[in-house]
Amino acid sequence: MSEVAGRMSVQAAAHHLQSSSGGAGLLLGGVPGTPAAKVTIIGGGVAGTESAKMALGLRAIVRVLDTNAARLSYLSDVFAGRLDLVIPNRARTAAYVAESDVVIGAVLVAGAKAPKLVTRDMIKRMRPGSVVVDIAIDQGGCFETSRPTTHSEPTYIEEGVVHYCVANIPGAVARTSTLALTSATLPYLVRVATHGVAGAAARDPVLAKGLTTLGGKLVSRPVAEAHGLPYQDPATLLPAGPTPRPRS
Amino acid sequence: MSEVAGRMSVQAAAHHLQSSSGGAGLLLGGVPGTPAAKVTIIGGGVAGTESAKMALGLRAIVRVLDTNAARLSYLSDVFAGRLDLVIPNRARTAAYVAESDVVIGAVLVAGAKAPKLVTRDMIKRMRPGSVVVDIAIDQGGCFETSRPTTHSEPTYIEEGVVHYCVANIPGAVARTSTLALTSATLPYLVRVATHGVAGAAARDPVLAKGLTTLGGKLVSRPVAEAHGLPYQDPATLLPAGPTPRPRS
Amino acid sequence: MSEVAGRMSVQAAAHHLQSSSGGAGLLLGGVPGTPAAKVTIIGGGVAGTESAKMALGLRAIVRVLDTNAARLSYLSDVFAGRLDLVIPNRARTAAYVAESDVVIGAVLVAGAKAPKLVTRDMIKRMRPGSVVVDIAIDQGGCFETSRPTTHSEPTYIEEGVVHYCVANIPGAVARTSTLALTSATLPYLVRVATHGVAGAAARDPVLAKGLTTLGGKLVSRPVAEAHGLPYQDPATLLPAGPTPRPRS
Amino acid sequence: MSEVAGRMSVQAAAHHLQSSSGGAGLLLGGVPGTPAAKVTIIGGGVAGTESAKMALGLRAIVRVLDTNAARLSYLSDVFAGRLDLVIPNRARTAAYVAESDVVIGAVLVAGAKAPKLVTRDMIKRMRPGSVVVDIAIDQGGCFETSRPTTHSEPTYIEEGVVHYCVANIPGAVARTSTLALTSATLPYLVRVATHGVAGAAARDPVLAKGLTTLGGKLVSRPVAEAHGLPYQDPATLLPAGPTPRPRS
Amino acid sequence: MSEVAGRMSVQAAAHHLQSSSGGAGLLLGGVPGTPAAKVTIIGGGVAGTESAKMALGLRAIVRVLDTNAARLSYLSDVFAGRLDLVIPNRARTAAYVAESDVVIGAVLVAGAKAPKLVTRDMIKRMRPGSVVVDIAIDQGGCFETSRPTTHSEPTYIEEGVVHYCVANIPGAVARTSTLALTSATLPYLVRVATHGVAGAAARDPVLAKGLTTLGGKLVSRPVAEAHGLPYQDPATLLPAGPTPRPRS
Amino acid sequence: MSEVAGRMSVQAAAHHLQSSSGGAGLLLGGVPGTPAAKVTIIGGGVAGTESAKMALGLRAIVRVLDTNAARLSYLSDVFAGRLDLVIPNRARTAAYVAESDVVIGAVLVAGAKAPKLVTRDMIKRMRPGSVVVDIAIDQGGCFETSRPTTHSEPTYIEEGVVHYCVANIPGAVARTSTLALTSATLPYLVRVATHGVAGAAARDPVLAKGLTTLGGKLVSRPVAEAHGLPYQDPATLLPAGPTPRPRS
């Protein structure tokens, strides 16, 4: 669903930047002869990358902030020079937020609370009618000014800036999201149906990672740690399966 | 303003295709793993071309219908194979409309009523929740089912299909539109202020074309014809100006 | 050789789609003004990716079916929105095959029989003169209607559809294939010649994977399992080599 | 039809470069690790441009020779640095032909005999199994060694080089060609049917150019000159039509 | 030569931006993780367009200022959203110059003195070590602070900003410039050698425009006006040539 | 710093190819109408890839030599057919060097002496005024004719070919290099400051790899081997840290 949220975030930003929706009245890409809007995306993971594709697609000027040098190198390769890619520090983040028309928070840390990378002070310095979208809102949000909203009332204004913080962004495009979810999970279901839980997990390390209990044992380390219960490595419980086949 | 309308049309279509806005719940480009939506653009002039850029930018599958072979050839050159470019006839138009998730009517004929290229019957065969945008609505519209709407209530549903027929689309992005308009007209104003009306028109054939009267004579042929008044060629009234300078 | 086969498959499809070769008389990309042909590629591995590059290069409308979400995400990144990427199920595959002018079967599973993903019924619904290419034919083929052919008689017609099922596709471009093969194997040969078999395998885990016996021991697990012979982990037999050097 | 011929020419070259077709056994784009083939296209008009698109699409290294600086500048803009664009002289043409795996002659001069830009001597210096395609063959051909062939026997070998000189290239893709032709001519037919010949010609200067006689007068200057008959300017015979409307 | 100057200007800017050359020590495109430099190009004609290609090629963030809306529209088409295209006014120009690391003056007006679009005050607000390149220097320059330099001492510093104002930029790449010049002029020479001056001018309106005298008459209007001599339209002196042939 | 060196190498080559700098007087990309220069890059790792981006950006014809098939496949994907990618052998390298205007040596082997892949004999066959850049010079260089130079005198001529062998290339763009270095190291510093050395190394395997001693034990295998001292696996000394969190 990160991919849906990433793509939707730009569509939402473009819509709420319209004067007819209470925004600054800007077209993301401008038109030839007027300057394009500036979009800053915080986080270059799956969600941020899909945001970047859409923002470039609408012809904005796009900058992605991420601290992972290997990821930036990959993004430089595949976006062929169209993205400005920056390792941020607090001062740079403040400066970029201040000059942006749209800021998208895409800092997702699996299973953890998102860090508050953008402070109220930074938001305050944005031009009135600018738009921020907090994709990380279901993990607490990465803007200090974020609070969850819903599709029926998706935005509020704080410090003059339109905040779009819908907690369930994929719900806006229900049909695409359902297709994406069922398509992504179907292959796992088929494997479980064919080989049973243990057999499927033995064949597929990704599935194995998703196990919580197996044969009555607790095999999820975070859960074990959180509850002070004994943990068992699932590898010791799985049958020795056939080597997974490479694809070519 | 054709460029603003063309770009906005896709943004409007994407928004109203959301389930949260009453549409079919599709993301224009889908996500990797789900099929992209299909966009048909009727008319490959300035507005249609800008529509196509945005629809491709959001990663839809895009087809442009136009009867002008030279224009299609140019679009083939600059879009590098990303657009399907088709000379339409009535049967083809019907088939393309039926399989599209979004249809954008961009058939602008300067100063004339837009032809009704898409009939109610064609609209009826679209999937429910699909979206049509009629950019030509201020010239009567190019869909049989179009009627003008406003930014406060931009859409209505007819035959199960969402119609976005705002007569003044550029108003949605007032700041960009104002900039675009003043930027485009400023050079003409400067020339008129510098050389006077006749001097400026002598230097710039585009300005000359815009004259209605000059020195008390009627110099617009269509106005003269419409009112049965004597027409005079403006060239006979303009001073012999300096040759316009080429740029390089 | 997967890359050669992938690229050749599109060239073969384009040729046999010609009316002069018994096909439907279509140009893959059409020309500006006529619709482009539709190509469906089943499998987005190395072979399918190279097919996709060529089919897009000839300006067809291209869809790739694959169940591997991570692979689809990578293809979305590098093809920049030009490919429609879909996780298939049986119903979707049937629908896509029916509307395609060309279907390329590129489902290679190393060392295994290819699954029959496209049934005779699906083929039957294609338009007459369409072309299917089965790259997986040397592993049994992934179309129900496939049977191996040769370069001297590369195609046959079944259910009205031209089948190109040459078992040794790279043979069609012997010079390129020979270069590709010798270029790819030369670095391994040099390492074996320099360090001996065990020394080279110790330095290069890819080479180590290719060993069947070493010092009289059976070190290939699949062979050991197939014949019920004792297996020995090759790592226990290799000298402790220098750490492989990273490249930058 | 120039567009069909241009696109087909590369497809034909790729096919006949196969060892299975008697060529040098090369894949146009090679595969990663082997060098790509070199394609020289003589003439950067409509046909040559479409050839270039297809040759680049198959990932060859492509050079276009043309003497028209404005055209080269446009091609540089739209191909974004992927084409090597050279104004030829006799020595350069010879050098480029000698190092090419494929040469495509696309020098079409409307209504005139094509100039013989590539001599037998140049052809002789190409590597055996290379392929030349003469799109201009129906105007006499632009290679000294060209002679017309047919789809049933499309090639012959001269100086060790495969010659594809089919006089009616578009016939190979009959369905695409028919669609292209009817699509391109339909708008003219509609105008003639609506306004009559003279009325349509008055409205459309392109149609007017195609007239040979009108109201019993000879209005084609070349025909008049060729036969020593009196010529009349068609403009003097056409009704004063409405100004053609610009499109936007 | 505008094309050579345009391309060279970016290469010169990149070189003089190096700390080893006295500049700010920036790489035009930065590297993934550091912000790219900003390049503003004043003038989107041939020279400015070639500058833009090179600056984008080195992965800078590039903005082009031009007042010609049709030209901006074309640049938007062919650069596919990678250029920010703005119609300037004095205030905007000042703001863009101030935030740029490189400014390239490419405002060439054929045969006229270049307008001073960038004032000393604007230059003063650039960061120290920034670089400006004045391609228009041989027409007086378009920066208030420009004065001609030579290849042996190509730059000077004024207001802390490195000025590269070589009057004969193409001389830096003598071989490319010579080839470009002879390639561009050769076709005209051939035509004059074949048909004589009058015959060649009759066949080619571009050549005709270049005539100053013909058969003892003065046929250049600007020269006639400048010297108060009688002017004669060259068309009245040229033989009625064959219609120029269109190319396809 | 490999990325800075890779990008700078092309900028240096372009500058020294100028006649004003003693080179052959070529523009890397030529201009439309003149042939582009040929650039051969030896090594397709990080440095070579960044070189390739810049050389393509300046519109040269670029070939990359590398023996790593997987890397070539990735480069083929992301450069979309714009690079010629070849697995070299000695004969091919010689041929490519001879026909190149620029050769960039980017064969970096971490911690080892660079192999001399380009011999004096190969250099001798290049055209006079061609340019070679040896990025690997700080590891001994990969050209037989290389010797280290400095920014104050960056080049020398050997066998008629300009050699740019500055040992500290990133020093030329000090500001970009400093930013790149601090941006890349800051995240590690923050982790060490937060968790201590051992805690940070436990959380980050990349950091752990950089340790030489820990708690008085020698934990770098190469150092231990070089000095004949006892080595201890750092994993045995690190605290059992929290599982590193995946990003999305």
PDB file of N, CA, C and O in Angstrom, chain D residues 44-68:
ATOM      1  N   GLY D  44      17.363  12.409 -43.626  1.00  0.00           N
ATOM      2  CA  GLY D  44      16.678  12.579 -42.341  1.00  0.00           C
ATOM      3  C   GLY D  44      15.285  13.161 -42.497  1.00  0.00           C
ATOM      4  O   GLY D  44      14.793  13.841 -41.598  1.00  0.00           O
ATOM      5  N   GLY D  45      14.633  12.886 -43.635  1.00  0.00           N
ATOM      6  CA  GLY D  45      13.249  13.325 -43.818  1.00  0.00           C
ATOM      7  C   GLY D  45      12.304  12.412 -43.050  1.00  0.00           C
ATOM      8  O   GLY D  45      12.704  11.762 -42.082  1.00  0.00           O
ATOM      9  N   VAL D  46      11.052  12.361 -43.469  1.00  0.00           N
ATOM     10  CA  VAL D  46      10.063  11.551 -42.745  1.00  0.00           C
ATOM     11  C   VAL D  46      10.495  10.089 -42.690  1.00  0.00           C
ATOM     12  O   VAL D  46      10.542   9.476 -41.617  1.00  0.00           O
ATOM     13  N   ALA D  47      10.853   9.509 -43.838  1.00  0.00           N
ATOM     14  CA  ALA D  47      11.207   8.085 -43.851  1.00  0.00           C
ATOM     15  C   ALA D  47      12.435   7.819 -42.994  1.00  0.00           C
ATOM     16  O   ALA D  47      12.453   6.907 -42.163  1.00  0.00           O
ATOM     17  N   GLY D  48      13.468   8.632 -43.171  1.00  0.00           N
ATOM     18  CA  GLY D  48      14.692   8.424 -42.414  1.00  0.00           C
ATOM     19  C   GLY D  48      14.491   8.603 -40.921  1.00  0.00           C
ATOM     20  O   GLY D  48      15.085   7.885 -40.107  1.00  0.00           O
ATOM     21  N   THR D  49      13.641   9.549 -40.556  1.00  0.00           N
ATOM     22  CA  THR D  49      13.379   9.769 -39.130  1.00  0.00           C
ATOM     23  C   THR D  49      12.691   8.555 -38.513  1.00  0.00           C
ATOM     24  O   THR D  49      13.023   8.127 -37.400  1.00  0.00           O
ATOM     25  N   GLU D  50      11.735   7.985 -39.231  1.00  0.00           N
ATOM     26  CA  GLU D  50      11.055   6.796 -38.698  1.00  0.00           C
ATOM     27  C   GLU D  50      12.024   5.608 -38.643  1.00  0.00           C
ATOM     28  O   GLU D  50      11.981   4.816 -37.702  1.00  0.00           O
ATOM     29  N   SER D  51      12.911   5.512 -39.636  1.00  0.00           N
ATOM     30  CA  SER D  51      13.954   4.475 -39.563  1.00  0.00           C
ATOM     31  C   SER D  51      14.792   4.655 -38.309  1.00  0.00           C
ATOM     32  O   SER D  51      15.095   3.696 -37.595  1.00  0.00           O
ATOM     33  N   ALA D  52      15.162   5.896 -38.042  1.00  0.00           N
ATOM     34  CA  ALA D  52      16.022   6.169 -36.890  1.00  0.00           C
ATOM     35  C   ALA D  52      15.328   5.780 -35.590  1.00  0.00           C
ATOM     36  O   ALA D  52      15.938   5.196 -34.695  1.00  0.00           O
ATOM     37  N   LYS D  53      14.034   6.085 -35.492  1.00  0.00           N
ATOM     38  CA  LYS D  53      13.300   5.718 -34.274  1.00  0.00           C
ATOM     39  C   LYS D  53      13.369   4.207 -34.047  1.00  0.00           C
ATOM     40  O   LYS D  53      13.603   3.735 -32.931  1.00  0.00           O
ATOM     41  N   MET D  54      13.139   3.449 -35.094  1.00  0.00           N
ATOM     42  CA  MET D  54      13.122   1.990 -34.940  1.00  0.00           C
ATOM     43  C   MET D  54      14.522   1.438 -34.661  1.00  0.00           C
ATOM     44  O   MET D  54      14.692   0.545 -33.830  1.00  0.00           O
ATOM     45  N   ALA D  55      15.533   1.980 -35.336  1.00  0.00           N
ATOM     46  CA  ALA D  55      16.895   1.472 -35.128  1.00  0.00           C
ATOM     47  C   ALA D  55      17.367   1.783 -33.710  1.00  0.00           C
ATOM     48  O   ALA D  55      17.996   0.947 -33.054  1.00  0.00           O
ATOM     49  N   LEU D  56      17.058   2.969 -33.225  1.00  0.00           N
ATOM     50  CA  LEU D  56      17.375   3.282 -31.830  1.00  0.00           C
ATOM     51  C   LEU D  56      16.552   2.403 -30.894  1.00  0.00           C
ATOM     52  O   LEU D  56      17.041   1.956 -29.859  1.00  0.00           O
ATOM     53  N   GLY D  57      15.306   2.159 -31.273  1.00  0.00           N
ATOM     54  CA  GLY D  57      14.433   1.335 -30.440  1.00  0.00           C
ATOM     55  C   GLY D  57      14.981  -0.069 -30.273  1.00  0.00           C
ATOM     56  O   GLY D  57      14.820  -0.682 -29.215  1.00  0.00           O
ATOM     57  N   LEU D  58      15.641  -0.572 -31.306  1.00  0.00           N
ATOM     58  CA  LEU D  58      16.273  -1.888 -31.210  1.00  0.00           C
ATOM     59  C   LEU D  58      17.696  -1.764 -30.667  1.00  0.00           C
ATOM     60  O   LEU D  58      18.440  -2.728 -30.632  1.00  0.00           O
ATOM     61  N   ARG D  59      18.072  -0.553 -30.264  1.00  0.00           N
ATOM     62  CA  ARG D  59      19.316  -0.299 -29.527  1.00  0.00           C
ATOM     63  C   ARG D  59      20.591  -0.429 -30.361  1.00  0.00           C
ATOM     64  O   ARG D  59      21.647  -0.814 -29.852  1.00  0.00           O
ATOM     65  N   ALA D  60      20.450  -0.102 -31.646  1.00  0.00           N
ATOM     66  CA  ALA D  60      21.638   0.007 -32.475  1.00  0.00           C
ATOM     67  C   ALA D  60      22.316   1.356 -32.212  1.00  0.00           C
ATOM     68  O   ALA D  60      21.759   2.223 -31.540  1.00  0.00           O
ATOM     69  N   ILE D  61      23.539   1.521 -32.731  1.00  0.00           N
ATOM     70  CA  ILE D  61      24.212   2.824 -32.754  1.00  0.00           C
ATOM     71  C   ILE D  61      23.861   3.452 -34.092  1.00  0.00           C
ATOM     72  O   ILE D  61      24.152   2.875 -35.142  1.00  0.00           O
ATOM     73  N   VAL D  62      23.224   4.627 -34.081  1.00  0.00           N
ATOM     74  CA  VAL D  62      22.597   5.137 -35.299  1.00  0.00           C
ATOM     75  C   VAL D  62      23.162   6.499 -35.682  1.00  0.00           C
ATOM     76  O   VAL D  62      23.323   7.381 -34.841  1.00  0.00           O
ATOM     77  N   ARG D  63      23.453   6.625 -36.964  1.00  0.00           N
ATOM     78  CA  ARG D  63      23.916   7.911 -37.515  1.00  0.00           C
ATOM     79  C   ARG D  63      23.001   8.287 -38.674  1.00  0.00           C
ATOM     80  O   ARG D  63      22.656   7.437 -39.488  1.00  0.00           O
ATOM     81  N   VAL D  64      22.623   9.552 -38.728  1.00  0.00           N
ATOM     82  CA  VAL D  64      21.801  10.047 -39.834  1.00  0.00           C
ATOM     83  C   VAL D  64      22.590  11.092 -40.609  1.00  0.00           C
ATOM     84  O   VAL D  64      23.153  12.015 -40.014  1.00  0.00           O
ATOM     85  N   LEU D  65      22.625  10.929 -41.928  1.00  0.00           N
ATOM     86  CA  LEU D  65      23.293  11.909 -42.793  1.00  0.00           C
ATOM     87  C   LEU D  65      22.251  12.758 -43.510  1.00  0.00           C
ATOM     88  O   LEU D  65      21.325  12.219 -44.121  1.00  0.00           O
ATOM     89  N   ASP D  66      22.397  14.048 -43.430  1.00  0.00           N
ATOM     90  CA  ASP D  66      21.472  14.937 -44.132  1.00  0.00           C
ATOM     91  C   ASP D  66      22.173  16.283 -44.316  1.00  0.00           C
ATOM     92  O   ASP D  66      22.980  16.694 -43.487  1.00  0.00           O
ATOM     93  N   THR D  67      21.838  16.965 -45.411  1.00  0.00           N
ATOM     94  CA  THR D  67      22.509  18.246 -45.672  1.00  0.00           C
ATOM     95  C   THR D  67      21.700  19.434 -45.163  1.00  0.00           C
ATOM     96  O   THR D  67      22.160  20.560 -45.240  1.00  0.00           O
ATOM     97  N   ASN D  68      20.521  19.175 -44.643  1.00  0.00           N
ATOM     98  CA  ASN D  68      19.627  20.264 -44.228  1.00  0.00           C
ATOM     99  C   ASN D  68      19.876  20.600 -42.758  1.00  0.00           C
ATOM    100  O   ASN D  68      19.449  19.878 -41.850  1.00  0.00           O
TER     101      ASN D  68
END
